XYZ file of C-alpha atoms in Angstrom:
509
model
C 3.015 112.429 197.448
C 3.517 110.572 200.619
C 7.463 109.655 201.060
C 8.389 106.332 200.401
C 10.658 104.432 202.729
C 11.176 106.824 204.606
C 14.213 106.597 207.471
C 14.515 107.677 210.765
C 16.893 110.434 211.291
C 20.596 110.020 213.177
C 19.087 112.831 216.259
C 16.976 115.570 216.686
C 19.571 118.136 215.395
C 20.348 119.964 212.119
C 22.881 118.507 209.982
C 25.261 119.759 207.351
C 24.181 118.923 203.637
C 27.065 116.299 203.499
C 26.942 113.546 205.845
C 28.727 110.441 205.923
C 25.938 108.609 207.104
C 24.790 109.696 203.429
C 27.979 107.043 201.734
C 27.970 104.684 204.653
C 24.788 104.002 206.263
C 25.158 104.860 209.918
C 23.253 102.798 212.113
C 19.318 104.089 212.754
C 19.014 104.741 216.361
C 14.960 104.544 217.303
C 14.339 105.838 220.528
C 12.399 103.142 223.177
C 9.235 103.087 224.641
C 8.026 106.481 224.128
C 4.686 107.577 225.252
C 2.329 110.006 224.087
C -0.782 111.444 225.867
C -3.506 112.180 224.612
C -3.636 115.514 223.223
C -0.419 115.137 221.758
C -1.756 112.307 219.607
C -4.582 113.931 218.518
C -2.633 116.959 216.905
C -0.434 114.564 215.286
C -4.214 112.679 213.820
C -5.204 116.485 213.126
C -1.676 117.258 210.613
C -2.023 114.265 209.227
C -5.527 114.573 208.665
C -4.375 118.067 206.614
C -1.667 116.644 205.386
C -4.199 113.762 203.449
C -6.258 116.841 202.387
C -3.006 118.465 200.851
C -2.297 115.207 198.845
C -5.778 115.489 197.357
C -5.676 119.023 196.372
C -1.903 118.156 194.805
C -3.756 115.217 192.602
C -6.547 117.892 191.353
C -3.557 119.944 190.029
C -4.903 122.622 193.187
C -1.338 123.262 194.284
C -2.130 126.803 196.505
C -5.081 124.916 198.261
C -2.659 121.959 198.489
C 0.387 124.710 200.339
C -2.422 125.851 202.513
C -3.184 122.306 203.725
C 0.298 121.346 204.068
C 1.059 124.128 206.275
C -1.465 123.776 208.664
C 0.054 119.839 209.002
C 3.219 121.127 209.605
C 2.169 124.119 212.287
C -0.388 121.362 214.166
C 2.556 118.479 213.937
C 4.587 118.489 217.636
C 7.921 119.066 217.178
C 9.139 115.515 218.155
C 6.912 114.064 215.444
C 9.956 114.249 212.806
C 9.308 111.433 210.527
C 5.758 113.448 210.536
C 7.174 116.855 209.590
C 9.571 115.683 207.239
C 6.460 114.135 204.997
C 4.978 117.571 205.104
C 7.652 119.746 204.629
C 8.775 117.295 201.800
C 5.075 117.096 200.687
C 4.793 121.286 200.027
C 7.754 121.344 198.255
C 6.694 119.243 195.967
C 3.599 121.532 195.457
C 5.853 124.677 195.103
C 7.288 123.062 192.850
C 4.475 122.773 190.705
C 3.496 126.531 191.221
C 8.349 127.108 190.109
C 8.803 128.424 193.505
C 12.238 127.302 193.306
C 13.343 129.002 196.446
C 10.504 127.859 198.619
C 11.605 124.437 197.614
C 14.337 124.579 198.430
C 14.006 125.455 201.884
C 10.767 123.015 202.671
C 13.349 120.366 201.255
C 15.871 121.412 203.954
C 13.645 121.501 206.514
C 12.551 117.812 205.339
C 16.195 117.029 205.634
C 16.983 118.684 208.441
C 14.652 115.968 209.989
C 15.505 112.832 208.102
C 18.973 113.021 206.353
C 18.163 110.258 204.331
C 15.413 111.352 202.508
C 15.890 110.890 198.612
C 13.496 112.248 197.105
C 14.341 115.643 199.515
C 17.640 115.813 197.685
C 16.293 114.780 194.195
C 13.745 117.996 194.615
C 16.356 120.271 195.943
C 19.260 118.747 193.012
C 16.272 120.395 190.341
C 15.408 123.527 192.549
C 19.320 124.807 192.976
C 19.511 123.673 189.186
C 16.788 126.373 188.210
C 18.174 128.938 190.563
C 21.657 128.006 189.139
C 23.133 126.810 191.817
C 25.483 124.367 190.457
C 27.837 123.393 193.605
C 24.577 122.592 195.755
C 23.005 120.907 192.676
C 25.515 119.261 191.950
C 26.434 118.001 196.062
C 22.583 117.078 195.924
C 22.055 115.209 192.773
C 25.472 113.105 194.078
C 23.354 112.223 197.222
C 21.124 110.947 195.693
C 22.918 108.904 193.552
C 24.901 107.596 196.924
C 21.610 106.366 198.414
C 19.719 104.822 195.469
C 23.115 102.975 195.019
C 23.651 105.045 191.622
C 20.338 103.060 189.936
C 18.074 106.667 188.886
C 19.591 107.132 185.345
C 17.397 110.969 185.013
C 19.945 111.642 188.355
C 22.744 110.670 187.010
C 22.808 112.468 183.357
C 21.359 115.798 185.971
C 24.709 115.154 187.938
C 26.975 114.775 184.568
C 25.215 118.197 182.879
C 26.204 119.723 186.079
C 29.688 118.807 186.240
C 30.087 119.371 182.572
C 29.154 122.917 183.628
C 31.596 123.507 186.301
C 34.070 122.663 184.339
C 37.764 124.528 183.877
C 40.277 124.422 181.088
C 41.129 120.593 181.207
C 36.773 120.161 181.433
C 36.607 121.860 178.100
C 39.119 120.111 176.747
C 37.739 116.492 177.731
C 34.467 117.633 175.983
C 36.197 118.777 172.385
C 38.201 115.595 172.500
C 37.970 112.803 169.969
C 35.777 110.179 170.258
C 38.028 107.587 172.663
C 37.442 103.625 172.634
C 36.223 102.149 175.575
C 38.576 98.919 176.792
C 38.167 95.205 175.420
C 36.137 94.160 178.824
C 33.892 96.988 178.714
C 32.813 95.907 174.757
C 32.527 92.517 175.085
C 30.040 93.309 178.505
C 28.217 95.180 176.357
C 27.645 92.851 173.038
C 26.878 90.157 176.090
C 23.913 91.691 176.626
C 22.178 90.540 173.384
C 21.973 86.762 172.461
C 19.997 87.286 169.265
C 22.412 89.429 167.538
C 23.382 89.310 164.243
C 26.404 91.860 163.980
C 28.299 90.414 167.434
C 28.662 86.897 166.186
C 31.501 85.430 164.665
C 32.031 85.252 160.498
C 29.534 82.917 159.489
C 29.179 80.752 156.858
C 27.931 82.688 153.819
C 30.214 85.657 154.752
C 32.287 85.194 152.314
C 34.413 86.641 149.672
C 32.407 88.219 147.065
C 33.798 86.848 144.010
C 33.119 83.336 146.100
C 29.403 84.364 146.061
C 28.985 82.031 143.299
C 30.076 78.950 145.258
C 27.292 77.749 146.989
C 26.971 75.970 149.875
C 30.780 76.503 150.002
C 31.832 79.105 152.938
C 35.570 80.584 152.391
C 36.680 80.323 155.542
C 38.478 84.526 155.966
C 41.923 84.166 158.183
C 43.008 87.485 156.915
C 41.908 91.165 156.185
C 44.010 91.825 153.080
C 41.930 88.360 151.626
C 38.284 90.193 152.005
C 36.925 92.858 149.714
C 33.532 93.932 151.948
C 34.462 96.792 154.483
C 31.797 94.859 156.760
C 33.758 91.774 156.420
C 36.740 93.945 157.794
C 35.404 94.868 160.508
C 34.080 91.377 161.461
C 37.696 90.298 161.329
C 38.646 92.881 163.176
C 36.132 92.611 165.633
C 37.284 88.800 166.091
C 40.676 90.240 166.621
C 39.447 92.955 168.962
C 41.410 95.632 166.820
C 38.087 97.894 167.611
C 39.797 101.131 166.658
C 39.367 100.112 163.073
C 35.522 98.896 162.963
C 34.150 102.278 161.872
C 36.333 103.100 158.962
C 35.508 99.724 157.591
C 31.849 99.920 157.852
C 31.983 103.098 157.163
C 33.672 102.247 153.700
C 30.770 99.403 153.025
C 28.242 101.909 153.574
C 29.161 104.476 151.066
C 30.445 102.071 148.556
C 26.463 100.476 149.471
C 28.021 97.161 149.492
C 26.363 93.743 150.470
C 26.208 94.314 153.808
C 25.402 97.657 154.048
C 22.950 97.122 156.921
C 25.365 95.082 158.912
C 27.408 97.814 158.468
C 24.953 100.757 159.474
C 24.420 99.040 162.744
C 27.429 97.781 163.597
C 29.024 101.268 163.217
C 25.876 102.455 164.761
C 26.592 100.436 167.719
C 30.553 101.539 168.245
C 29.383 104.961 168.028
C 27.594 104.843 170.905
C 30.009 102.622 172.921
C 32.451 105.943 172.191
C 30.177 107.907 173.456
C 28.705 109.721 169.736
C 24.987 109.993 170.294
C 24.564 112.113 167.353
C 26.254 109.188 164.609
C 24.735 107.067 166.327
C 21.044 108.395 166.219
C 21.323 108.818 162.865
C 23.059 105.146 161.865
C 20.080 103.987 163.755
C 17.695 105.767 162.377
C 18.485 104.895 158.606
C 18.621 100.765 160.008
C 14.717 100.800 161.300
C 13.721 102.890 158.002
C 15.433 100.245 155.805
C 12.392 97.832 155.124
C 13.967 95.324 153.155
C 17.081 94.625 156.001
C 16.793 91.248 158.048
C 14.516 91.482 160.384
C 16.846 91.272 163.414
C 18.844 93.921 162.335
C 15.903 96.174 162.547
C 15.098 94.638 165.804
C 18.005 95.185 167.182
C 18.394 98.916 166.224
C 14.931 99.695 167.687
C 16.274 98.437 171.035
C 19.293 100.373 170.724
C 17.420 103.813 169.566
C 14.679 102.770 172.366
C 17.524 102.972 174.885
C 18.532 105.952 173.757
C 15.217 107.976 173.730
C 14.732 106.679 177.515
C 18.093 108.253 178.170
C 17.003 111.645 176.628
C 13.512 111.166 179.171
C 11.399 110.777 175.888
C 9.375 108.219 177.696
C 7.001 108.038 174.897
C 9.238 107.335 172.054
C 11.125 105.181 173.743
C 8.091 102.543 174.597
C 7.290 103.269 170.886
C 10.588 101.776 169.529
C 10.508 98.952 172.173
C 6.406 97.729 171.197
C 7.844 98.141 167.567
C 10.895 96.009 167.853
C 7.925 93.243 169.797
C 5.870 93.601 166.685
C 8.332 93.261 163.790
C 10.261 90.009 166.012
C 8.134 88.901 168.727
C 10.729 85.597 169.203
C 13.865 87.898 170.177
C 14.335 87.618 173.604
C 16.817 90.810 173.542
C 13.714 92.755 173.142
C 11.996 91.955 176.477
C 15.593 91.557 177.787
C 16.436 94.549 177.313
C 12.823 96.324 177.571
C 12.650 94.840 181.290
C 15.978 96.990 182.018
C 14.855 100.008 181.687
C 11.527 99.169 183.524
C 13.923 98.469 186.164
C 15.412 102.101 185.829
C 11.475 103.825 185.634
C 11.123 101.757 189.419
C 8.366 99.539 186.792
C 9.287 96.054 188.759
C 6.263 94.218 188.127
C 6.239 95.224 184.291
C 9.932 94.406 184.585
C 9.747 90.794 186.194
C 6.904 90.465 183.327
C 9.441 91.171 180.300
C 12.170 89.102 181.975
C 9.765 86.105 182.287
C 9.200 86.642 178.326
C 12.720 86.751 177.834
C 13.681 83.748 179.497
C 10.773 81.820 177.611
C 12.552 82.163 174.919
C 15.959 81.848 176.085
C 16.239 80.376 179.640
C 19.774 79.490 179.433
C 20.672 83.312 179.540
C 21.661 83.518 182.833
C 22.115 87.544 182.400
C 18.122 87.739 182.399
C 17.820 85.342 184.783
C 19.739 87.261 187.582
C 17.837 90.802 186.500
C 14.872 88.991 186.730
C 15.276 87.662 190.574
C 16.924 91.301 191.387
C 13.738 93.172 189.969
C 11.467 90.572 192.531
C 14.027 91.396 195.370
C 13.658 95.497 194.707
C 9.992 94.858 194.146
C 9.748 92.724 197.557
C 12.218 95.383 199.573
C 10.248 98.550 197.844
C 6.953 96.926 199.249
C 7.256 94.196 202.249
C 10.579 96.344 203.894
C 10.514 94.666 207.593
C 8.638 91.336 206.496
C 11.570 89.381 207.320
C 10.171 86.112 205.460
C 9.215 88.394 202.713
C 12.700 89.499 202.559
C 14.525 86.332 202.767
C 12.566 84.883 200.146
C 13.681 87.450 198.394
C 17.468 87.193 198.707
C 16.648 83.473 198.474
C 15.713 84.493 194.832
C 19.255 85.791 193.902
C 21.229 83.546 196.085
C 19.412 80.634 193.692
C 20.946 82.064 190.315
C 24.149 82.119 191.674
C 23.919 78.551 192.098
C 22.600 77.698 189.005
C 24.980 80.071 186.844
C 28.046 79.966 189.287
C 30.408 81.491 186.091
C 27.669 84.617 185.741
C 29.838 87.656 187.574
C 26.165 89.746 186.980
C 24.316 87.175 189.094
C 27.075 88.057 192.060
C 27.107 91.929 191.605
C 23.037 91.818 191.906
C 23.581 89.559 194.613
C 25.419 91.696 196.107
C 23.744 94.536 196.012
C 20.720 92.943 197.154
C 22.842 92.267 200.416
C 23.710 95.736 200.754
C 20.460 96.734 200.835
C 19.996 94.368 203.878
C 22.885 96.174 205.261
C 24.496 92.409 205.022
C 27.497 93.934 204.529
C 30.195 90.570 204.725
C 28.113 88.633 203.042
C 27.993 91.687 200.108
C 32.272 92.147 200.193
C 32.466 88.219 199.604
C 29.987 88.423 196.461
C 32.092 91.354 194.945
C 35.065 88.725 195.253
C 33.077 86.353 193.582
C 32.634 89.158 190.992
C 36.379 89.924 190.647
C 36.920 86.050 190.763
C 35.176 85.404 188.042
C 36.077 88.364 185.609
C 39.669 89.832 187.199
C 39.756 91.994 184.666
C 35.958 94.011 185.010
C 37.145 97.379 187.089
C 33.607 98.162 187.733
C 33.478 94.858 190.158
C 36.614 96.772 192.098
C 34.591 100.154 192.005
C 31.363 98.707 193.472
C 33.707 96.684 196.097
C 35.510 99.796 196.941
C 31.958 101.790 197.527
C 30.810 98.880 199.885
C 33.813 100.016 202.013
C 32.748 102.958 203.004
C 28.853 101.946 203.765
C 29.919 99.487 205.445
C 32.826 99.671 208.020
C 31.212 102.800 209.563
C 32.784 102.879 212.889
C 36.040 103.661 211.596
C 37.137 107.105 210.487
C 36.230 108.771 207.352
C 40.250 109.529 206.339
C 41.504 105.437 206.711
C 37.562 104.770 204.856
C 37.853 106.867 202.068
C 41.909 105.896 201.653
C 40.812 102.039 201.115
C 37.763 102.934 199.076
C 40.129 105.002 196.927
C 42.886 102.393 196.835
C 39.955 99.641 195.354
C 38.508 102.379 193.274
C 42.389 103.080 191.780
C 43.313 99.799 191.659
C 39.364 99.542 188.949
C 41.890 102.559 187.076
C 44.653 100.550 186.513
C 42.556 97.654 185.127
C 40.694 99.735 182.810
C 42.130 103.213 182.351
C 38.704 104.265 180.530
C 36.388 103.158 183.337
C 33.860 106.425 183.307
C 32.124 104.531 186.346
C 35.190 104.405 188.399
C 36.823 108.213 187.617
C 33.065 109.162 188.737
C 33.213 107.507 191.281
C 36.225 108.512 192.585
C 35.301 112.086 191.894
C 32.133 111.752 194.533
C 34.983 110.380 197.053
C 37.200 113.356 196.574
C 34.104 115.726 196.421
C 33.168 114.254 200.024
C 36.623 114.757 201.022
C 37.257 118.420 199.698
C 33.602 119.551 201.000
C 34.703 119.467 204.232
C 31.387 119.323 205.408
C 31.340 115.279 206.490
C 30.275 114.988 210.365
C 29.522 111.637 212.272
């Protein structure tokens, strides 16, 4: 119950619900040598004391008793006590929002924020309150706070912030939902199948993929230069996968798996998998599905599909199913580092650090030369180190020491830079951040989401300039991510928080 990381506010006065200092950090000004007599600390001692008992009637599920507590905090707590007040006020609306009192949390959450502007888990409780009281504009302005000052990293925020917008949508909305499913670019596809070293369906024709009236041959491979020379709709779609002509992998696989050809299985994942880079859930679910039911496929194939449905029952928040698929995958291939790999990612998501530093360690056992793992891994110690030793500066340099190391040691991995980098932001090392996102854009010119996350940066960091000129060069980067990759989702949202900053007309210094 008690806030975490909790930061001092800009002043003492009331703020409007969008705040620059909200997209580029303004400075924390702590006032100096203040002193308190003695009465004055004893009330605060006597609201926190209540505020303690509050916590312990919200554990026992004793929510009224909990209110009662937390109001007597916040009517003892001196007015100057703000960091104080904000706990509290954030505190009972968390316990109205046990007891649905949607409108009483939302003002006990404004009253938190009125106090300490940067309080995220203020916004996340307000984003859910408006949502129930169907307030979509403030849900949505909420939710995108959030997402601004946990640097876009809660995934439950960000699908809240996409059902909202979905919602609010007009004419050309509607018509971006019924459209067809649209390929994502070359870079975007190839980032993603990098993500998995053990995987059967990414790699290039092998030998033994061959032409089936060569099936006969053995130990002979026919070596497939064409598609007209193949018979197998999987072997297709391999060819054109080599090619990158992705726009034709799921008719191909799709015509292995209903004539049940050899590869049928290859086939049910691998259109499995470009389902869900287009952005089909619903094919893809059920491609995915049929894969982990199919007992006598290859092993890995299975594997691999229970990570993939995993991920996608942690997106849906069915925590339970998810960790089921996961611990399956384990069990039926406890050597494929993907597993853990990709396990330890979403542990990141669910704030799990320690359980996700564990799975990355497992990972890299088994394949240390990944250097993808090996940067997640030193970014989940960093987050871990800044969630818990915040103002320990050896702590923290030890820390970015971490990262800064797997830069060294994979200087061509553009993941180990962004992580870096973000790492650095969090510091508020805001050079040293721009000059890893070159790195980034070095080392893969053509990744838009390196300009997106450069062009973001901007507006954190050169705070003493004006919003307009800010916002313009953020913009500019954030285009410029649009003209590498036209279907960047990450960079169109992005640019749609910008713009929704800029039309609120609600931004004050």
């Amino acid at each position: 119950m008690a806030a975490s990381k909790l930061i001092e506010p800009l002043s003492g006065t009331a703020v409007p619900r969008w705040q620059l200092a909200l997209l580029v950090g303004a400075p924390i000004l702590l006032g100096v040598g203040a002193v308190y007599l003695f009465d004055r600390m004893s009330l605060v001692d006597h609201a926190r004391e209540a505020n303690r008992k509050g916590i312990n009637y919200f554990n026992a599920a004793k929510y009224q008793n909990a209110i009662h507590c937390f109001t007597e905090a916040i009517e003892l707590c001196p007015t100057e006590r703000k960091r104080d007040l904000s706990e509290f006020y954030h505190n009972r609306a968390g316990a109205y929002e046990q007891k649905m009192k949607w409108t009483e949390v939302v003002k006990d959450c404004t009253e938190a924020l009125t106090r300490n502007p940067h309080y995220t888990t203020a916004f996340l409780k307000r984003a859910k309150a408006h949502e129930k009281l169907d307030n979509k504009k403030e849900c949505l302005e909420d939710s995108i706070a959030a997402s601004i000052l946990e640097d876009y990293l809660n995934i439950e925020n960000m699908i809240r912030t996409r059902k909202i917008i979905r919602q609010m949508g007009n004419e050309g909305l509607d018509e971006y939902e019924n459209r067809e499913w649209t390929m994502p670019s070359p870079q975007y596809i190839k980032s993603y199948f990098g993500s998995f070293t053990d995987d059967i369906i990414s790699q290039p024709l092998q030998k033994g993929e061959k032409k089936d009236e060569d099936e006969d041959n053995e130990g002979e491979a026919s070596e497939v230069t064409a598609s007209h020379h193949l018979s197998s709709g999987y072997l297709k779609a391999k060819h054109y996968m080599d090619e990158e002509e992705y726009e034709k992998i799921i008719s191909e696989c799709t015509k292995e798996v209903d004539s049940e050809g050899r590869y049928m299985a290859e086939a049910l994942l691998l259109r499995a998998t470009f389902h869900l880079l287009t952005g089909n859930v619903v094919a893809a679910e059920a491609d995915l599905d049929r894969i982990i039911n199919m007992q006598e496929a290859n092993v890995k194939l299975r594997a691999n599909a229970l990570i993939k449905r995993g991920s996608l029952y942690n997106q849906t928040h069915e925590r339970l199913l998810s960790r089921k698929h996961f611990n399956m995958a384990a069990e039926i291939d406890a050597c494929n580092p993907d597993v853990y790999h990709h396990r330890g990612q979403l542990k990141m998501v669910l704030n799990q650090f320690e359980g996700a530093v564990e799975d990355f360690d497992k990972s890299i056992l088994l394949r240390s030369d990944f250097a993808l793992t090996q940067a997640q891994r030193s970014f989940a110690l960093f987050t871990h180190d800044y969630t818990e030793f915040f103002g320990t500066e050896t702590k923290m340099q030890e820390a970015l020491d971490g990262c800064k190391d797997v830069i060294k040691r994979f200087p061509t991995c553009a993941e180990g830079y962004a992580l870096y980098a973000q790492a650095l932001t969090r510091m508020k090392l805001f050079g040293e951040a721009d000059e890893m996102y070159d790195k980034c854009i070095e080392v893969e010119p053509d990744n838009a989401t390196h300009y997106v996350y450069k062009g973001l940066l901007q507006l954190r960091w050169k705070r003493d300039l004006d919003w307009t000129s800010m916002s313009e060069l953020g913009l500019d980067l954030i285009g410029k991510a649009i003209e590498i990759d036209n279907k960047c989702a990450f960079a169109y949202e992005s640019m749609g928080c910008v713009e929704l900053l800029r039309l609120a007309d609600k931004v004050s210094f």
